[in-house]
Short mmCIF file of C-alpha atoms and ligand atoms in Angstrom, two decimals:
data_model
loop_
_atom_site.label_atom_id
_atom_site.label_comp_id
_atom_site.label_asym_id
_atom_site.label_seq_id
_atom_site.Cartn_x
_atom_site.Cartn_y
_atom_site.Cartn_z
CA MET H 208 -128.47 255.25 -25.09
CA LYS H 209 -131.35 257.55 -24.13
CA LYS H 210 -131.10 260.85 -26.03
CA GLU H 211 -132.53 264.13 -24.83
CA LEU H 212 -132.56 267.66 -26.13
CA LEU H 213 -133.14 270.94 -24.36
CA TYR H 214 -136.24 272.88 -25.37
CA LEU H 215 -136.10 276.64 -24.76
CA SER H 216 -139.27 278.68 -25.12
CA GLN H 217 -139.12 282.40 -25.93
CA ALA H 218 -139.37 283.15 -22.21
CA ASP H 219 -136.53 280.68 -21.47
CA VAL H 220 -134.30 282.27 -24.12
CA LYS H 221 -134.88 285.70 -22.58
CA ALA H 222 -134.45 284.37 -19.04
CA VAL H 223 -130.91 283.26 -19.87
CA GLY H 224 -130.08 286.98 -20.01
CA LEU H 225 -127.36 287.07 -22.67
CA SER H 226 -126.24 290.69 -23.03
CA MET H 227 -126.02 292.74 -26.22
CA THR H 228 -122.29 293.16 -25.50
CA GLU H 229 -121.85 289.36 -25.56
CA ILE H 230 -123.90 289.11 -28.76
CA ILE H 231 -121.84 291.76 -30.58
CA LYS H 232 -118.65 289.98 -29.48
CA ALA H 233 -119.96 286.64 -30.77
CA LEU H 234 -120.89 288.17 -34.14
CA GLU H 235 -117.44 289.69 -34.43
CA ILE H 236 -115.84 286.23 -34.07
CA ALA H 237 -118.28 284.72 -36.57
CA PHE H 238 -117.72 287.43 -39.17
CA ARG H 239 -113.94 287.30 -38.75
CA ASP H 240 -114.14 283.56 -39.41
CA LYS H 241 -116.38 284.19 -42.40
CA GLY H 242 -113.93 286.75 -43.79
CA GLU H 243 -111.18 284.15 -43.46
CA GLY H 244 -113.28 281.57 -45.30
CA LYS H 245 -113.73 279.37 -42.24
CA THR H 246 -117.52 279.22 -42.00
CA GLU H 247 -120.18 277.35 -43.93
CA VAL H 248 -123.28 279.42 -44.67
CA PRO H 249 -125.17 278.38 -47.80
CA PRO H 250 -127.75 280.76 -49.34
CA LYS H 251 -131.09 280.46 -47.53
CA PRO H 252 -133.90 278.63 -49.35
CA GLY H 253 -137.42 279.87 -48.72
CA ILE H 254 -141.06 279.10 -49.30
CA HIS H 255 -143.79 281.72 -49.62
CA PRO H 256 -147.22 280.52 -48.47
CA GLY H 257 -149.94 283.09 -49.02
CA GLY H 258 -147.96 285.38 -51.34
CA SER H 259 -144.42 286.52 -52.07
CA ASP H 260 -144.29 289.05 -49.20
CA ASN H 261 -144.58 286.18 -46.70
CA PHE H 262 -141.61 283.91 -46.20
CA ILE H 263 -140.42 280.89 -44.27
CA HIS H 264 -136.64 280.58 -44.60
CA ALA H 265 -134.27 277.74 -43.72
CA MET H 266 -130.99 279.19 -42.48
CA PRO H 267 -128.23 276.64 -41.79
CA ALA H 268 -124.71 277.55 -40.67
CA TYR H 269 -121.53 276.01 -39.27
CA ILE H 270 -118.91 278.04 -37.38
CA PRO H 271 -116.10 275.59 -36.49
CA SER H 272 -114.25 277.83 -34.00
CA MET H 273 -117.45 278.28 -31.99
CA LYS H 274 -118.45 274.61 -32.29
CA ALA H 275 -121.72 275.96 -33.66
CA ALA H 276 -123.89 274.09 -36.14
CA GLY H 277 -127.59 274.24 -36.76
CA VAL H 278 -130.47 275.73 -38.65
CA LYS H 279 -133.00 278.50 -38.08
CA TRP H 280 -136.50 278.02 -39.53
CA VAL H 281 -137.96 281.49 -39.46
CA SER H 282 -141.11 283.03 -40.87
CA GLY H 283 -142.16 286.61 -41.61
CA TYR H 284 -145.84 287.13 -42.36
CA VAL H 285 -146.73 290.66 -43.43
CA ASN H 286 -150.38 290.58 -42.40
CA ASN H 287 -149.93 288.97 -38.99
CA TYR H 288 -150.39 292.33 -37.31
CA ARG H 289 -154.03 292.25 -38.42
CA ARG H 290 -154.47 289.18 -36.23
CA ASN H 291 -152.47 290.72 -33.45
CA LEU H 292 -149.65 288.27 -34.13
CA PRO H 293 -145.93 289.02 -34.46
CA TYR H 294 -144.37 289.47 -37.92
CA ILE H 295 -141.36 287.24 -37.15
CA THR H 296 -141.75 283.79 -35.54
CA GLY H 297 -139.69 280.62 -35.68
CA LEU H 298 -137.47 277.95 -34.20
CA LEU H 299 -133.79 277.16 -34.18
CA ILE H 300 -132.22 273.70 -33.94
CA LEU H 301 -128.68 273.26 -32.64
CA ASN H 302 -126.63 270.15 -33.46
CA ASP H 303 -123.64 268.62 -31.74
CA VAL H 304 -120.74 269.26 -34.15
CA GLU H 305 -119.06 265.92 -33.26
CA THR H 306 -122.07 263.64 -33.76
CA GLY H 307 -124.67 265.70 -35.59
CA ILE H 308 -127.19 264.85 -32.88
CA PRO H 309 -129.68 267.66 -32.14
CA THR H 310 -128.96 269.13 -28.71
CA SER H 311 -131.50 271.91 -28.49
CA ILE H 312 -134.61 273.44 -30.01
CA MET H 313 -135.26 277.05 -29.11
CA ASP H 314 -137.55 279.88 -30.06
CA CYS H 315 -135.67 282.24 -32.39
CA VAL H 316 -137.60 285.51 -32.08
CA TRP H 317 -135.41 287.08 -29.40
CA ILE H 318 -132.21 285.94 -31.12
CA THR H 319 -133.37 287.37 -34.46
CA ALA H 320 -134.21 290.72 -32.90
CA MET H 321 -130.96 290.99 -30.98
CA ARG H 322 -128.50 289.68 -33.56
CA THR H 323 -129.86 292.03 -36.22
CA GLY H 324 -129.19 295.00 -33.96
CA ALA H 325 -125.76 293.58 -33.19
CA ALA H 326 -124.97 293.29 -36.93
CA THR H 327 -125.78 297.00 -37.34
CA ALA H 328 -123.49 297.88 -34.44
CA LEU H 329 -120.68 295.67 -35.74
CA SER H 330 -120.93 297.28 -39.18
CA ALA H 331 -120.96 300.69 -37.50
CA ARG H 332 -117.76 299.84 -35.62
CA TYR H 333 -116.01 299.63 -39.01
CA LEU H 334 -118.02 302.15 -41.01
CA ALA H 335 -119.30 304.90 -38.70
CA ARG H 336 -117.28 307.75 -37.21
CA PRO H 337 -116.15 306.61 -33.74
CA GLU H 338 -117.46 309.84 -32.20
CA SER H 339 -120.95 309.32 -33.68
CA SER H 340 -123.51 310.53 -31.14
CA VAL H 341 -126.76 311.34 -32.97
CA VAL H 342 -128.85 308.45 -34.31
CA GLY H 343 -131.89 308.57 -36.57
CA ILE H 344 -134.31 305.65 -36.30
CA LEU H 345 -137.00 305.25 -38.98
CA GLY H 346 -139.39 302.48 -37.95
CA CYS H 347 -139.89 302.31 -34.19
CA GLY H 348 -140.69 298.62 -33.79
CA VAL H 349 -138.68 295.63 -32.58
CA GLN H 350 -135.67 296.43 -34.77
CA GLY H 351 -135.80 300.12 -33.95
CA ARG H 352 -135.36 299.07 -30.33
CA THR H 353 -132.64 296.42 -30.64
CA ASN H 354 -130.63 298.46 -33.17
CA LEU H 355 -130.54 301.35 -30.71
CA GLU H 356 -129.65 298.99 -27.85
CA ALA H 357 -126.69 297.65 -29.85
CA LEU H 358 -125.47 301.06 -31.00
CA LYS H 359 -125.61 302.24 -27.39
CA VAL H 360 -123.05 299.53 -26.51
CA LEU H 361 -120.44 300.88 -28.93
CA PHE H 362 -121.13 304.62 -29.16
CA LEU H 363 -121.58 307.45 -26.71
CA LEU H 364 -125.04 308.48 -27.84
CA LYS H 365 -126.45 311.90 -27.04
CA ARG H 366 -129.61 312.11 -29.09
CA VAL H 367 -132.01 309.90 -31.04
CA MET H 368 -134.39 311.21 -33.71
CA ALA H 369 -137.25 308.70 -33.94
CA TYR H 370 -139.74 308.57 -36.81
CA ASP H 371 -142.56 306.10 -37.38
CA ILE H 372 -145.41 306.24 -39.87
CA ASP H 373 -147.60 305.62 -36.81
CA PRO H 374 -147.06 308.65 -34.54
CA GLU H 375 -148.26 306.71 -31.49
CA ALA H 376 -145.58 304.06 -32.09
CA ALA H 377 -142.92 306.79 -32.28
CA ALA H 378 -144.20 308.46 -29.11
CA ARG H 379 -144.21 305.13 -27.20
CA TYR H 380 -140.70 304.43 -28.48
CA ALA H 381 -139.41 307.84 -27.45
CA GLN H 382 -140.77 307.48 -23.94
CA GLU H 383 -139.53 303.91 -23.50
CA MET H 384 -136.05 304.40 -24.98
CA GLU H 385 -135.39 307.63 -23.10
CA LYS H 386 -136.07 305.87 -19.82
CA ARG H 387 -134.18 302.72 -20.74
CA PHE H 388 -131.03 304.20 -22.25
CA ASP H 389 -130.78 307.62 -20.64
CA VAL H 390 -130.53 309.46 -24.00
CA GLU H 391 -132.63 312.27 -25.35
CA VAL H 392 -135.16 310.82 -27.81
CA ILE H 393 -136.97 313.29 -30.04
CA HIS H 394 -140.14 312.24 -31.79
CA ALA H 395 -139.48 313.32 -35.40
CA SER H 396 -142.59 314.26 -37.31
CA THR H 397 -141.12 313.65 -40.78
CA PRO H 398 -138.57 311.16 -42.15
CA ARG H 399 -136.32 314.05 -43.15
CA GLU H 400 -136.06 315.20 -39.52
CA ALA H 401 -134.84 311.71 -38.57
CA VAL H 402 -132.11 311.70 -41.26
CA GLY H 403 -130.59 315.20 -41.48
CA GLY H 404 -128.03 315.97 -38.77
CA CYS H 405 -127.58 312.30 -37.82
CA ASP H 406 -124.25 310.48 -37.60
CA ILE H 407 -125.95 307.09 -37.83
CA ILE H 408 -129.25 306.32 -39.55
CA VAL H 409 -131.19 303.06 -39.22
CA THR H 410 -134.15 302.38 -41.48
CA ALA H 411 -136.32 299.58 -40.07
CA GLY H 412 -139.75 299.81 -41.68
CA PRO H 413 -141.30 297.14 -43.94
CA ILE H 414 -139.25 295.47 -46.67
CA LEU H 415 -140.56 296.34 -50.14
CA LYS H 416 -139.49 294.93 -53.48
CA LYS H 417 -140.09 298.37 -55.00
CA PRO H 418 -138.57 301.02 -52.70
CA HIS H 419 -140.71 304.05 -51.78
CA ARG H 420 -137.56 306.16 -52.34
CA THR H 421 -138.31 308.62 -49.55
CA ILE H 422 -134.74 309.45 -48.46
CA GLN H 423 -133.15 311.87 -50.94
CA ALA H 424 -129.46 312.38 -51.74
CA ASN H 425 -129.18 315.79 -50.09
CA TRP H 426 -130.66 314.63 -46.76
CA ILE H 427 -127.59 312.67 -45.62
CA ASP H 428 -124.83 314.55 -43.82
CA GLU H 429 -121.16 314.23 -44.65
CA GLY H 430 -119.56 311.47 -42.59
CA ALA H 431 -122.84 309.68 -41.88
CA PHE H 432 -123.29 305.90 -41.74
CA ALA H 433 -126.62 304.19 -42.52
CA SER H 434 -127.79 300.67 -41.71
CA LEU H 435 -130.60 299.44 -43.96
CA VAL H 436 -132.36 296.77 -41.90
CA ASP H 437 -135.33 296.98 -44.29
CA PHE H 438 -133.27 296.58 -47.48
CA ASP H 439 -133.27 299.66 -49.78
CA SER H 440 -137.02 300.24 -49.24
CA TYR H 441 -136.55 303.75 -47.83
CA TRP H 442 -133.87 305.03 -50.17
CA HIS H 443 -133.89 306.95 -53.42
CA PRO H 444 -131.30 305.51 -55.85
CA ASN H 445 -129.66 308.97 -56.05
CA ALA H 446 -129.05 308.82 -52.29
CA LEU H 447 -127.47 305.38 -52.65
CA ARG H 448 -125.18 306.72 -55.38
CA MET H 449 -123.73 309.26 -52.89
CA ILE H 450 -122.35 306.44 -50.74
CA SER H 451 -118.60 305.85 -50.97
CA LYS H 452 -118.62 302.46 -49.22
CA PHE H 453 -121.74 300.37 -49.80
CA CYS H 454 -121.40 297.18 -47.75
CA THR H 455 -123.45 294.10 -46.92
CA ASP H 456 -123.20 291.04 -44.69
CA ASP H 457 -122.88 288.64 -47.64
CA THR H 458 -122.35 289.76 -51.22
CA ALA H 459 -123.60 286.50 -52.79
CA GLN H 460 -126.87 286.76 -50.87
CA LEU H 461 -127.36 290.40 -51.88
CA LEU H 462 -126.75 289.53 -55.52
CA HIS H 463 -129.17 286.63 -55.24
CA TYR H 464 -131.87 289.01 -53.99
CA LYS H 465 -131.02 291.36 -56.84
CA SER H 466 -131.49 288.51 -59.32
CA ILE H 467 -135.05 287.96 -58.05
CA GLY H 468 -136.09 291.60 -58.36
CA TYR H 469 -134.89 293.35 -55.19
CA PHE H 470 -132.18 296.05 -55.11
CA GLU H 471 -132.71 297.14 -58.71
CA GLU H 472 -130.72 300.37 -58.37
CA ILE H 473 -127.95 299.83 -55.85
CA PRO H 474 -124.27 300.77 -56.24
CA ALA H 475 -121.56 298.09 -56.46
CA VAL H 476 -120.73 296.36 -53.17
CA TYR H 477 -117.47 297.64 -51.67
CA ALA H 478 -117.03 294.92 -49.03
CA ASP H 479 -118.91 292.40 -46.99
CA LEU H 480 -118.85 292.45 -43.19
CA GLY H 481 -116.51 289.45 -43.02
CA GLU H 482 -113.96 291.27 -45.17
CA LEU H 483 -114.19 294.36 -42.95
CA VAL H 484 -113.84 292.44 -39.68
CA ALA H 485 -111.03 290.21 -40.99
CA GLY H 486 -109.17 293.34 -42.14
CA LYS H 487 -109.21 292.32 -45.79
CA LYS H 488 -110.63 295.69 -46.77
CA PRO H 489 -110.42 298.93 -44.79
CA GLY H 490 -113.61 300.32 -43.30
CA ARG H 491 -114.05 304.08 -42.97
CA GLU H 492 -110.88 305.92 -44.00
CA ASN H 493 -111.81 309.55 -43.32
CA SER H 494 -114.47 311.58 -41.53
CA ALA H 495 -116.20 312.78 -44.71
CA GLU H 496 -117.15 309.46 -46.32
CA LYS H 497 -120.81 308.45 -46.40
CA THR H 498 -121.00 304.74 -45.67
CA MET H 499 -123.75 302.15 -45.65
CA ALA H 500 -124.44 298.56 -44.59
CA VAL H 501 -127.29 296.50 -45.98
CA ASN H 502 -127.25 293.44 -43.77
CA LEU H 503 -129.88 291.04 -45.01
CA GLY H 504 -129.42 288.67 -42.08
CA LEU H 505 -127.23 285.59 -42.15
CA ALA H 506 -127.45 282.24 -40.41
CA ILE H 507 -124.00 282.77 -38.84
CA ASP H 508 -125.55 285.67 -36.87
CA ASP H 509 -127.93 283.21 -35.25
CA MET H 510 -125.52 280.33 -34.95
CA ALA H 511 -122.96 282.54 -33.19
CA VAL H 512 -125.51 283.37 -30.50
CA ALA H 513 -127.59 280.19 -30.02
CA PRO H 514 -124.82 277.99 -28.50
CA LEU H 515 -124.11 280.72 -25.92
CA ILE H 516 -127.76 280.64 -24.90
CA TYR H 517 -127.79 276.85 -24.84
CA ARG H 518 -124.71 276.61 -22.62
CA LYS H 519 -125.95 279.29 -20.21
CA ALA H 520 -129.36 277.59 -20.05
CA LEU H 521 -127.68 274.27 -19.13
CA GLU H 522 -125.68 276.00 -16.39
CA MET H 523 -128.72 277.81 -15.04
CA GLY H 524 -131.09 274.85 -15.31
CA VAL H 525 -133.40 276.80 -17.63
CA GLY H 526 -135.63 275.00 -20.19
CA SER H 527 -137.34 271.62 -20.52
CA ARG H 528 -135.68 268.33 -21.44
CA LEU H 529 -137.42 266.43 -24.21
CA PRO H 530 -136.76 262.88 -25.39
CA LEU H 531 -135.35 262.57 -28.89
N1 NAD T 80 -132.03 292.41 -42.10
C1 NAD T 80 -132.35 291.55 -41.16
O1 NAD T 80 -131.56 290.72 -40.75
C2 NAD T 80 -133.71 291.64 -40.55
C3 NAD T 80 -134.04 290.83 -39.45
C4 NAD T 80 -135.30 290.99 -38.87
C5 NAD T 80 -136.19 291.91 -39.39
N2 NAD T 80 -135.83 292.66 -40.48
C6 NAD T 80 -136.73 293.65 -41.07
O2 NAD T 80 -136.77 294.78 -40.22
C7 NAD T 80 -137.98 295.47 -40.44
C8 NAD T 80 -138.60 295.85 -39.10
O3 NAD T 80 -138.94 294.66 -38.41
P1 NAD T 80 -139.56 294.72 -36.94
O4 NAD T 80 -139.51 293.34 -36.41
O5 NAD T 80 -138.95 295.84 -36.20
O6 NAD T 80 -141.07 295.09 -37.31
P2 NAD T 80 -142.12 295.85 -36.39
O7 NAD T 80 -143.45 295.54 -36.97
O8 NAD T 80 -141.85 295.54 -34.94
O9 NAD T 80 -141.79 297.40 -36.60
C9 NAD T 80 -141.92 298.05 -37.81
C10 NAD T 80 -142.28 299.51 -37.52
O10 NAD T 80 -142.19 300.26 -38.74
C11 NAD T 80 -143.28 301.17 -38.80
N3 NAD T 80 -143.45 301.59 -40.18
C12 NAD T 80 -144.20 301.05 -41.17
N4 NAD T 80 -144.03 301.75 -42.32
C13 NAD T 80 -143.15 302.74 -42.04
C14 NAD T 80 -142.58 303.79 -42.79
N5 NAD T 80 -142.83 303.96 -44.07
N6 NAD T 80 -141.74 304.65 -42.15
C15 NAD T 80 -141.45 304.51 -40.85
N7 NAD T 80 -141.96 303.52 -40.09
C16 NAD T 80 -142.79 302.65 -40.68
C17 NAD T 80 -144.44 300.43 -38.15
O11 NAD T 80 -145.43 301.33 -37.70
C18 NAD T 80 -143.71 299.71 -37.00
O12 NAD T 80 -143.68 300.51 -35.84
C19 NAD T 80 -138.85 294.55 -41.28
O13 NAD T 80 -138.81 295.01 -42.60
C20 NAD T 80 -138.16 293.21 -41.16
O14 NAD T 80 -138.37 292.41 -42.30
C21 NAD T 80 -134.62 292.55 -41.06
#
């Protein structure tokens, strides 16, 4: 029998037009299944060509209820910007769960950007105050954009405080996001301005093994929720100690990173996202708690989304067929 797979370029993946709402919904199913012990998501192995700040990770996952199985092979190269190349690049392979046969190869950049924002929003659904309306974004790049897009799906946002170490990046972001999402976006000139007074804070600058500890304990308002897309790089340990519910997407993965030198001074993990979504542990319980999610990124995020893209692409006739 002649076997074929569907190849989807980055443009094809985008052209399929999966919405952030659909992506958040898919992640919710995946994390509920994870919380109920129904997924397979082994810790990601990595290689580090050219130094430990670069990575290429293999991220396999199986989500039975979504008939999703496959692997993402994703790289992050810290100096790519010097060559005018993106930080994150990579591919994702989907397999047929019945036969194991590869059905699709697709670019994973768009999926990575979107699912990471969706993971923030999903965490916020359980950990932020439902009436949250002011968001602080520190790091106005790809993640700064998709995290805001995802939060906009679940919260009635009024104002965004946007800070970037590069003022031009923050100004571009403010202009673009204001137009796109019809919210007021204020270009914050210091990190403190983008933290104080916010209901939700997203830090999305570079990941550092040794945090620069900029955000201090007394900057965070009562009742705030923070999503640390860039690990604990931005946070002073005293600020982390003020958090009543410190959560992550996978406790084993966080502890693994701790064992190799990251997260030296973090509080104990209260719950992982699967436990929150499956109702095994309560999320926010009052309006005063300060809560936090450090989602390091899990293969089930990607594997929840990729089959939806594959199926829509088949329906729409998007992509190129390649012989196996
Ligand atoms: N947790 C996850 O699942 C996950 C997934 C993808 C990316 N990430 C991480 O998210 C971070 C952002 O990724 P991206 O794709 O948006 O990168 P990006 O290069 O598109 O954007 C990063 C932005 O941060 C700015 N910046 C640099 N230092 C800063 C500082 N100290 N304060 C404020 N802004 C600063 C840069 O000027 C840039 O605008 C990276 O650390 C990346 O590793 C995490």
